[in-house]
PDB file of C-alpha atoms and ligand atoms in Angstrom:
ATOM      1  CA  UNK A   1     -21.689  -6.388 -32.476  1.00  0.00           C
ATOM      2  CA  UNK A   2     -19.552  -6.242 -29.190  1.00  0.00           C
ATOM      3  CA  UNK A   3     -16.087  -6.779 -29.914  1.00  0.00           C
ATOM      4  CA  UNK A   4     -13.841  -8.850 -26.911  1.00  0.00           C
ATOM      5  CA  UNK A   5     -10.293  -7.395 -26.060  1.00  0.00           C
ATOM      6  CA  UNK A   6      -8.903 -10.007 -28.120  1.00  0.00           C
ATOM      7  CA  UNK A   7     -10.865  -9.680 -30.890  1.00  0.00           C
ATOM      8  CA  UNK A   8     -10.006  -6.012 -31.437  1.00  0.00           C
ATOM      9  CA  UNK A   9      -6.627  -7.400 -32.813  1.00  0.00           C
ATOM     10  CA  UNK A  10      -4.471  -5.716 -30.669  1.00  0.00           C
ATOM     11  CA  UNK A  11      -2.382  -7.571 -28.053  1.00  0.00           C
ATOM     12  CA  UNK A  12      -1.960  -4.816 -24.492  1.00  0.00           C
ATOM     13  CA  UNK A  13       1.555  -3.839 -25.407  1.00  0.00           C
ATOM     14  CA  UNK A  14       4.455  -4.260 -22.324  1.00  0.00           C
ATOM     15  CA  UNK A  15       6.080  -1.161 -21.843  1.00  0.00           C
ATOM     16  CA  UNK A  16       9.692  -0.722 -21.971  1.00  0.00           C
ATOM     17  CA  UNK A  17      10.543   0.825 -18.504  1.00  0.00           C
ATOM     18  CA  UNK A  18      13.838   2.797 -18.379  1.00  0.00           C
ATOM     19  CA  UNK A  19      15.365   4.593 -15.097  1.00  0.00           C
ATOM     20  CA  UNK A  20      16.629   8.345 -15.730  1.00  0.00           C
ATOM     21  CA  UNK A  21      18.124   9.954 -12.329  1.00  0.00           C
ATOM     22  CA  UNK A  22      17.768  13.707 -11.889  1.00  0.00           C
ATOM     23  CA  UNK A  23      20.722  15.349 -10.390  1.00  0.00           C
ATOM     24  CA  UNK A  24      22.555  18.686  -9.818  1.00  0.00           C
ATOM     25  CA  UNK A  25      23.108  20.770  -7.252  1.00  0.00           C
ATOM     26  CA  UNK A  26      21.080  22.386  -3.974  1.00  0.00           C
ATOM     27  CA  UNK A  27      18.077  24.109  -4.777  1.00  0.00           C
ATOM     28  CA  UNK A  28      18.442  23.348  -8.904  1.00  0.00           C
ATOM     29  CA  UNK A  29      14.835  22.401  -9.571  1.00  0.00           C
ATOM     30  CA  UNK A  30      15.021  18.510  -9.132  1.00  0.00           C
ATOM     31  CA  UNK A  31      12.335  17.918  -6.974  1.00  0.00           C
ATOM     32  CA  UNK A  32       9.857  20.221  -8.687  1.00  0.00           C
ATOM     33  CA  UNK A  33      11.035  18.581 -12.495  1.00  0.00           C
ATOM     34  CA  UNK A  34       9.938  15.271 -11.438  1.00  0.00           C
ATOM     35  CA  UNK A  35       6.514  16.901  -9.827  1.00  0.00           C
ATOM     36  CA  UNK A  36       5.872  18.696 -12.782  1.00  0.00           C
ATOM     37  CA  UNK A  37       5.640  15.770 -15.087  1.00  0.00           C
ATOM     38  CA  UNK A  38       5.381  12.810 -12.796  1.00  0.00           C
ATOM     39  CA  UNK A  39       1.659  11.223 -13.584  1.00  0.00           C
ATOM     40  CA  UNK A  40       1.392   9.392  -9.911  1.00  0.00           C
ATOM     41  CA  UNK A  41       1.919  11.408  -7.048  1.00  0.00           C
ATOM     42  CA  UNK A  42       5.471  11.481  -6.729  1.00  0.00           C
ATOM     43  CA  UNK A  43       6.912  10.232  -3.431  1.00  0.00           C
ATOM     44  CA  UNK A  44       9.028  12.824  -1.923  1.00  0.00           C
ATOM     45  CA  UNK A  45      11.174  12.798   0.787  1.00  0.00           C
ATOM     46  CA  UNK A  46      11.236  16.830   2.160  1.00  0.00           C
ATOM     47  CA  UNK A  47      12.599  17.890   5.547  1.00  0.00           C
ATOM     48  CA  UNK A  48      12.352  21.443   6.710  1.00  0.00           C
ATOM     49  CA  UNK A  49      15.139  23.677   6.345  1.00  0.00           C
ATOM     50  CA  UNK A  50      16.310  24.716   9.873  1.00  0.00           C
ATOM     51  CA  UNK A  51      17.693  27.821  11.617  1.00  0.00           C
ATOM     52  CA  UNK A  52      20.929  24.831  12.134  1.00  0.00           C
ATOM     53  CA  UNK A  53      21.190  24.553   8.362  1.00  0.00           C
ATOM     54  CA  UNK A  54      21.922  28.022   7.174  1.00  0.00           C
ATOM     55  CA  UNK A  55      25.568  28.591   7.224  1.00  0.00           C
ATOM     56  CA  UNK A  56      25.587  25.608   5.028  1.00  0.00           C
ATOM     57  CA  UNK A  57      22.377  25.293   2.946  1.00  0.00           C
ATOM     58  CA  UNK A  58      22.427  28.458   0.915  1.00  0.00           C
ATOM     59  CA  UNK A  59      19.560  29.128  -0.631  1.00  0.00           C
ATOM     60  CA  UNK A  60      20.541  32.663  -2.432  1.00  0.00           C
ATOM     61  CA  UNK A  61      18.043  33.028  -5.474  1.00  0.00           C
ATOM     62  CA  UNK A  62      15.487  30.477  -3.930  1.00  0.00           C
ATOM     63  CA  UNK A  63      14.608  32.364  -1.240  1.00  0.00           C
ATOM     64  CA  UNK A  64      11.356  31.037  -1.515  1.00  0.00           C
ATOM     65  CA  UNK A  65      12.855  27.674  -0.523  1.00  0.00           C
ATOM     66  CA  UNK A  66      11.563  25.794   3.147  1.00  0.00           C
ATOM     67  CA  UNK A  67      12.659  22.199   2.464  1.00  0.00           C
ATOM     68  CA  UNK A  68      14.932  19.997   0.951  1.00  0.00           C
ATOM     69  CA  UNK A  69      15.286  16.548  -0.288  1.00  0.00           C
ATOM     70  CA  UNK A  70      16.950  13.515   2.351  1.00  0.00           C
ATOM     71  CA  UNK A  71      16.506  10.519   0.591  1.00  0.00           C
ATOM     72  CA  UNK A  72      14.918  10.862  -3.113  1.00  0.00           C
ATOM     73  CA  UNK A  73      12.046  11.597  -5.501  1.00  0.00           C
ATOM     74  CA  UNK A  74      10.665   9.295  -7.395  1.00  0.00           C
ATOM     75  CA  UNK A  75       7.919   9.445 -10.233  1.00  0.00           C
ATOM     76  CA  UNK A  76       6.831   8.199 -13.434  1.00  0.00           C
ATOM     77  CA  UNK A  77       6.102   9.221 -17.057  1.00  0.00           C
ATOM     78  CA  UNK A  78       4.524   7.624 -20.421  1.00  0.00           C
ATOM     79  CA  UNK A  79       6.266   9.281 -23.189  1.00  0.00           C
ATOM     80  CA  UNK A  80       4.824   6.639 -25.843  1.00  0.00           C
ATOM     81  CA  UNK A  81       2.245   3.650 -25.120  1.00  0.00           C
ATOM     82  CA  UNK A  82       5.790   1.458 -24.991  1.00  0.00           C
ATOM     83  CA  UNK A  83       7.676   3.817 -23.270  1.00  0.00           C
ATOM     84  CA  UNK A  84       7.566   4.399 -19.752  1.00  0.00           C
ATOM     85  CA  UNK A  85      10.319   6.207 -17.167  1.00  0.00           C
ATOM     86  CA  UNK A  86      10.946   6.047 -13.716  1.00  0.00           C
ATOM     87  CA  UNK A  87      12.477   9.520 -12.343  1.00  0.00           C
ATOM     88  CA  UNK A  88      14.486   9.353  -9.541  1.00  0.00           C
ATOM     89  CA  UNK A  89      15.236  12.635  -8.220  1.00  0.00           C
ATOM     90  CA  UNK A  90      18.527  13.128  -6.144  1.00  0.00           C
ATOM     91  CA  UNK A  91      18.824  15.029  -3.393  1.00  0.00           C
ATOM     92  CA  UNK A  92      20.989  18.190  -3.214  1.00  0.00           C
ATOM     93  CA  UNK A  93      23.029  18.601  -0.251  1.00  0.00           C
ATOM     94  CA  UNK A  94      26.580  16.985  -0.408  1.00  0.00           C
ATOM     95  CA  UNK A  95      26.117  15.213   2.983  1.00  0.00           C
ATOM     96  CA  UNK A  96      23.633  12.673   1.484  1.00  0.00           C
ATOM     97  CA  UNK A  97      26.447  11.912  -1.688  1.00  0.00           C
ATOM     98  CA  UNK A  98      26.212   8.371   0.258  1.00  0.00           C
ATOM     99  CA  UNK A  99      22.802   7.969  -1.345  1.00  0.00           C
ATOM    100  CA  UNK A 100      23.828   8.161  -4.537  1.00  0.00           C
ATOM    101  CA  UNK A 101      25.636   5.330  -5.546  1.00  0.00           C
ATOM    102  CA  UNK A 102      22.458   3.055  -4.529  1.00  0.00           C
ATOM    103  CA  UNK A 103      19.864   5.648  -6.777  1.00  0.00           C
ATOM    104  CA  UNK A 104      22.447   5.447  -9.752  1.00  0.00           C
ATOM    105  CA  UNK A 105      22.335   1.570  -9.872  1.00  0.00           C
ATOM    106  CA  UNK A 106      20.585   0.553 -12.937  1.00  0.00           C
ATOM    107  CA  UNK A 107      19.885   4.344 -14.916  1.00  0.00           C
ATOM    108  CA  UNK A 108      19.861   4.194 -18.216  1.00  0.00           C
ATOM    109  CA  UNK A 109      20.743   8.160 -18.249  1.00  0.00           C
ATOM    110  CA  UNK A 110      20.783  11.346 -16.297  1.00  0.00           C
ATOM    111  CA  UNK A 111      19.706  14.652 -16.296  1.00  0.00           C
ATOM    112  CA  UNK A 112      21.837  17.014 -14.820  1.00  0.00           C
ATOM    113  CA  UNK A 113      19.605  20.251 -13.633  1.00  0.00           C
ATOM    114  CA  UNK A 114      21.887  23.545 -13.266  1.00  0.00           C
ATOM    115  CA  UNK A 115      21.275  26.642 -11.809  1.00  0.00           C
ATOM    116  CA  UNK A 116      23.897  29.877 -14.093  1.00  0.00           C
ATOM    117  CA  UNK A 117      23.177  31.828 -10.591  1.00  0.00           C
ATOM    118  CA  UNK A 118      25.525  28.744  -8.613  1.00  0.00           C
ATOM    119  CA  UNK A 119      26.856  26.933 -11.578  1.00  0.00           C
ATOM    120  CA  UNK A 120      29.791  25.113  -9.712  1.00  0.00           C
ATOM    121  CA  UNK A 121      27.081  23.306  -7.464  1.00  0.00           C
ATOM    122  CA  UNK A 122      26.337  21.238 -11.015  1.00  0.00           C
ATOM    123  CA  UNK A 123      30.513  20.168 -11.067  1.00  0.00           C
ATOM    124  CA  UNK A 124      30.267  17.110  -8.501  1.00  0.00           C
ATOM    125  CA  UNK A 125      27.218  15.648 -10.811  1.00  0.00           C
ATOM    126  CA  UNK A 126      28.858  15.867 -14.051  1.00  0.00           C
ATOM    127  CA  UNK A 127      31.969  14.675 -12.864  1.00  0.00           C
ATOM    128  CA  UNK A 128      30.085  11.527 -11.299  1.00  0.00           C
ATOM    129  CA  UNK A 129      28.077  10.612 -14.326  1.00  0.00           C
ATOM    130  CA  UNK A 130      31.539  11.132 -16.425  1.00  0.00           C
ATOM    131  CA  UNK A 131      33.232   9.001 -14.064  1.00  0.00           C
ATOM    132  CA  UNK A 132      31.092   6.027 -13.770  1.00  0.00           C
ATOM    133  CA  UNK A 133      30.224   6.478 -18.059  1.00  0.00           C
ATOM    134  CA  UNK A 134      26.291   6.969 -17.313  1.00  0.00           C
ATOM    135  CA  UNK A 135      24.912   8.839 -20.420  1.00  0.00           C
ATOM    136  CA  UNK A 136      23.801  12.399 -19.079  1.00  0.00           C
ATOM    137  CA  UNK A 137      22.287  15.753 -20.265  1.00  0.00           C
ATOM    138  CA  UNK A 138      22.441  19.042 -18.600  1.00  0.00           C
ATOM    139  CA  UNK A 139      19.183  21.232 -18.365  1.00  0.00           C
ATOM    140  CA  UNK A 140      19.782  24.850 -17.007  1.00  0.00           C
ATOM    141  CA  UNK A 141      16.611  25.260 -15.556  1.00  0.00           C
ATOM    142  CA  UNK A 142      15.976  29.320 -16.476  1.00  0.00           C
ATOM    143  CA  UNK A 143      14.552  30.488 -12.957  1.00  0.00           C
ATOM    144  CA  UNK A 144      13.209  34.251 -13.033  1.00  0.00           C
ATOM    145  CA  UNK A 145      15.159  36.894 -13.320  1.00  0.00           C
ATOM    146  CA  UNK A 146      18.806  34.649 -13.426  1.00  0.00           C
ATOM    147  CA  UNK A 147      20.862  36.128 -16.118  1.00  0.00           C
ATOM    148  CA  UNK A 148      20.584  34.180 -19.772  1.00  0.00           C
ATOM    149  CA  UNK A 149      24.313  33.102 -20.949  1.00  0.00           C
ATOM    150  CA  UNK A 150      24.657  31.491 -24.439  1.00  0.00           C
ATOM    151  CA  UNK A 151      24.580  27.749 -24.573  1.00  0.00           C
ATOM    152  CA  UNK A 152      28.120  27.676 -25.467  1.00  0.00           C
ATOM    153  CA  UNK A 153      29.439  29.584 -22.463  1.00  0.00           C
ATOM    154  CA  UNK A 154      27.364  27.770 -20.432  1.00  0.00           C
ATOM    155  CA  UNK A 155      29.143  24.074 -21.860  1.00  0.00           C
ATOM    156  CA  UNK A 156      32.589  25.886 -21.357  1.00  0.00           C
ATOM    157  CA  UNK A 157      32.128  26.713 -17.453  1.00  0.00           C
ATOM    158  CA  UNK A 158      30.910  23.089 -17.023  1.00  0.00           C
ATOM    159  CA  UNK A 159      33.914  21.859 -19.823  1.00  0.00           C
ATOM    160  CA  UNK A 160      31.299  19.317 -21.150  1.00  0.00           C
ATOM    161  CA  UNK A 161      32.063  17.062 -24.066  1.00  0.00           C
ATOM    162  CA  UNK A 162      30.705  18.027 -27.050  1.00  0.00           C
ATOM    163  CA  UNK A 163      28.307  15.339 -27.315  1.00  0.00           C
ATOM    164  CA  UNK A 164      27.030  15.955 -24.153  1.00  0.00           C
ATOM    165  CA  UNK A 165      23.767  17.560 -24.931  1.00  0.00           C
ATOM    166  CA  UNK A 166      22.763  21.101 -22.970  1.00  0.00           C
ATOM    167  CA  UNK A 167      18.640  22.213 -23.161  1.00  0.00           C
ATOM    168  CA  UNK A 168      17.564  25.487 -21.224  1.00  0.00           C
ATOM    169  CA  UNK A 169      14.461  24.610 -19.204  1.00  0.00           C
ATOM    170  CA  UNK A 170      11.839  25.098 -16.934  1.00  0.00           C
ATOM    171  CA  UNK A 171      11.218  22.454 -14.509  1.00  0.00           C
ATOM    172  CA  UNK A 172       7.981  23.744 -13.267  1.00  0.00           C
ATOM    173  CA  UNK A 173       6.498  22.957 -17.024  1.00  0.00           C
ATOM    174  CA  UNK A 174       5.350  20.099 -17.834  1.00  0.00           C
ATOM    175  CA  UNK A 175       6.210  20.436 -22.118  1.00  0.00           C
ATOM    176  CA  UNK A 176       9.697  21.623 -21.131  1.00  0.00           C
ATOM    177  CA  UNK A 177      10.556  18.965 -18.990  1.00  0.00           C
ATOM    178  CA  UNK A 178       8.917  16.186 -21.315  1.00  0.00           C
ATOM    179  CA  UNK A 179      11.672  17.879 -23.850  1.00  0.00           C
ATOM    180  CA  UNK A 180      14.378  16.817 -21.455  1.00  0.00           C
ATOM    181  CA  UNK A 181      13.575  13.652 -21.198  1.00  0.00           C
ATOM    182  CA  UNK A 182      12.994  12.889 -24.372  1.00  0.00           C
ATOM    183  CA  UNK A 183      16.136  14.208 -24.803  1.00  0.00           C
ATOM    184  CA  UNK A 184      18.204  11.970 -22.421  1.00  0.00           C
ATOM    185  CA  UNK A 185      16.483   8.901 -23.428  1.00  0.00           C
ATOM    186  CA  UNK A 186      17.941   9.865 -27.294  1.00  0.00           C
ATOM    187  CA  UNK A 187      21.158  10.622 -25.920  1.00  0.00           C
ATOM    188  CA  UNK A 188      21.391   7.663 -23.917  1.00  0.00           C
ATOM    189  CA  UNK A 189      20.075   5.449 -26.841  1.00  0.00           C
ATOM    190  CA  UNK A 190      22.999   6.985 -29.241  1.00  0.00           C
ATOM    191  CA  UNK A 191      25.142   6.220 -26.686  1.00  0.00           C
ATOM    192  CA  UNK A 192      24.568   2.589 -25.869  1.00  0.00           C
ATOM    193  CA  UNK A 193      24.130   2.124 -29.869  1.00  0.00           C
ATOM    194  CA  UNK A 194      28.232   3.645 -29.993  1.00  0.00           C
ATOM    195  CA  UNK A 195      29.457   1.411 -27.146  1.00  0.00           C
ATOM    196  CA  UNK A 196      27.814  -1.698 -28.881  1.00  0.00           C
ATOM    197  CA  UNK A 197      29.205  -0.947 -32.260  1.00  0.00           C
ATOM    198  CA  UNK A 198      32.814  -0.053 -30.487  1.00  0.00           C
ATOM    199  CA  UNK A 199      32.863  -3.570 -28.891  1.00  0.00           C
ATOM    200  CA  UNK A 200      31.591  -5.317 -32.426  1.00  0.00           C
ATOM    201  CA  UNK A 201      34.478  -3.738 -34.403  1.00  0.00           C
TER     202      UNK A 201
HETATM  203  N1  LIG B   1      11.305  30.562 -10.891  1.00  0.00           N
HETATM  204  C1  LIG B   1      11.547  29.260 -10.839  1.00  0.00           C
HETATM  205  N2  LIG B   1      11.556  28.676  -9.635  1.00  0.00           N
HETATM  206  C2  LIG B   1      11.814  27.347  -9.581  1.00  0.00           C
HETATM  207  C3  LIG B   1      12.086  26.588 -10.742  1.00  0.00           C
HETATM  208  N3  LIG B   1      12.364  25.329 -10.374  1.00  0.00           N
HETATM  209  C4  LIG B   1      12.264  25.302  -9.036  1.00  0.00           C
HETATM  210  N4  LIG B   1      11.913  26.515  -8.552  1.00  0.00           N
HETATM  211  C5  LIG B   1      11.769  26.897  -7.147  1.00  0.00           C
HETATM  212  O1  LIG B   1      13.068  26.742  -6.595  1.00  0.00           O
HETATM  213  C6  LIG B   1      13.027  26.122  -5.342  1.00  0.00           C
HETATM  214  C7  LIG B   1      13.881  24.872  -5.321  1.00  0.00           C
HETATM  215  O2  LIG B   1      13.241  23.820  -5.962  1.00  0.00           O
HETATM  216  P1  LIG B   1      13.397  22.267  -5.569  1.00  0.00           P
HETATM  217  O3  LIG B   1      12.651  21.570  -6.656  1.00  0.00           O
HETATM  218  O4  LIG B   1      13.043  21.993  -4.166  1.00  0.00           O
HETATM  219  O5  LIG B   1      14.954  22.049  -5.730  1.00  0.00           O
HETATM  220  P2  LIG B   1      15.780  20.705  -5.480  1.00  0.00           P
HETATM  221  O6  LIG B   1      16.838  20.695  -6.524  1.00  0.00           O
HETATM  222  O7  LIG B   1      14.890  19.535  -5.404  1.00  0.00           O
HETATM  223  O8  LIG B   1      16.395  21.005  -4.050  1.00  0.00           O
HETATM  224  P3  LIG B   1      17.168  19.998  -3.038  1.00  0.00           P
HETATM  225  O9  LIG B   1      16.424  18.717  -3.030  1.00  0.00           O
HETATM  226  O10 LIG B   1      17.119  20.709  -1.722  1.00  0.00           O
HETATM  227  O11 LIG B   1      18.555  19.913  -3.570  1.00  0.00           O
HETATM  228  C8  LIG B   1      11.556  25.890  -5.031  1.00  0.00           C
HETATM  229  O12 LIG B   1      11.137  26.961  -4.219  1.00  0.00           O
HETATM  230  C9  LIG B   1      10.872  25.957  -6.396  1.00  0.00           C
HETATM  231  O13 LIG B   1       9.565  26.463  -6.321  1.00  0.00           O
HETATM  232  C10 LIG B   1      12.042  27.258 -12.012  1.00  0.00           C
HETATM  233  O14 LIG B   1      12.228  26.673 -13.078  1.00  0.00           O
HETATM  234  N5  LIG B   1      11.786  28.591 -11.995  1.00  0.00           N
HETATM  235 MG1  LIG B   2      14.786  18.106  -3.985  1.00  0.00          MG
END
C-alpha cells in the first residue's frame, strides 16, 4: 500500500524560529561559531585586514587572523524538528557599534564569545545586552594554548550576575557550540518565563 503525506497522520510541523546574536569582542571566535554549526552556507561579510589597520586591530593570539567582519554573519540551525535559530554574528571592531542596534532588534538572546587572553574586549557586549535587558550567555571560547582560569574568576573579571550563565567552548566544534545555544535559548526561556510571572503578580 502507498501511503499519501496526509495519510501518514502527521501534519509538517511549523518551526518556531528564534533570533540569537553572537557578540564579543575582536577576534573572539564569532564568525567561525556561526560557521561551525550554521547548516546553509553562512553569509559573511569579511574584509581584509590592512597594513592601515594595525595600530588599531590587534590581533595578539590570532595571529593567524587576515580578515574581519563589516557588516554581520548570519546562519541557521535545527536544534529540534520545531526549533529552528537564526545566528547573527556581530562584528568586532568598535567602529561598526552603529550596526548593532539594527542586528539586536528582535533577539530573543545572546551569546557573548570571550577571549581570557583580551577579556576587557567582552565589557562593551555585556554591558549592552545588560543595558537594553536582552537575555545573554557568555562562552569563553578556549583557543590553544590561552591560559584556563576557573569559571568563577572568569564571572568576577566580567562582574556577571549570577544568573547569567558562563560555558567554556570551542567555536570551531560543532557539539560545543550546539551546547551554547542550547544553552541561551534555556536561559532566555527562564528569563521571559520570570518577566511574565513578575508582571502577573
Ligand atoms: N585555536 C582556536 N582558534 C580559533 C577559535 N575560534 C576562532 N579561532 C581562530 O581565531 C581567529 C578569529 O576568528 P573569527 O571567527 O574571525 O573571529 P571574529 O570574532 O569573527 O572576529 P571579528 O569579526 O574580526 O571581530 C581565526 O583565525 C580563527 O581560525 C578557537 O576556538 N580555537
Ligand atoms: Mg567576525
Amino acid at each position: 500500500m502507498i501511503f499519501g503525506r496526509s495519510e501518514r497522520g502527521k501534519p509538517p510541523v511549523e518551526p518556531v524560529t528564534l533570533k540569537i546574536l553572537v557578540a564579543g569582542g575582536f577576534g573572539a571566535g564569532k564568525t567561525t561559531l556561526v560557521g561551525a554549526v550554521s547548516e546553509i552556507r553562512p553569509l559573511r561579510t569579511e574584509e581584509l585586514l590592512t597594513e592601515a589597520g594595525r595600530p588599531v586591530d590587534d590581533i595578539r593570539g590570532v595571529e593567524g587572523k587576515n580578515t574581519t567582519t563589516v557588516a554581520m554573519d548570519f546562519g541557521r540551525i535545527t536544534l529540534r524538528e520545531d526549533l529552528v535559530l537564526y545566528l547573527f554574528g556581530t562584528p568586532g571592531q568598535d567602529r561598526f557599534w552603529f550596526l548593532w542596534d539594527e542586528l539586536a532588534t528582535g533577539a530573543l538572546g545572546a551569546v557573548v564569545l570571550a577571549d581570557t587572553r583580551r577579556l576587557e574586549d567582552s565589557f562593551a557586549a555585556v554591558d549592552y545586552f545588560e543595558r537594553r535587558s536582552i537575555p545573554f550567555l557568555v562562552g569563553v571560547n578556549c583557543f590553544d594554548g590561552a591560559a584556563r582560569y576557573p569559571s568563577e574568576s572568569v564571572r568576577a573579571a566580567l562582574d556577571l550576575d549570577p544568573n547569567v550563565p558562563l560555558v567554556l567552548c570551542d567555536a570551531r566544534n560543532r557539539e560545543s557550540v550546539k551546547e551554547v545555544l542550547i544553552g541561551v535559548v534555556q536561559h532566555a526561556m527562564a528569563y521571559a518565563a520570570d518577566r511574565r510571572a513578575a508582571v502577573t503578580t
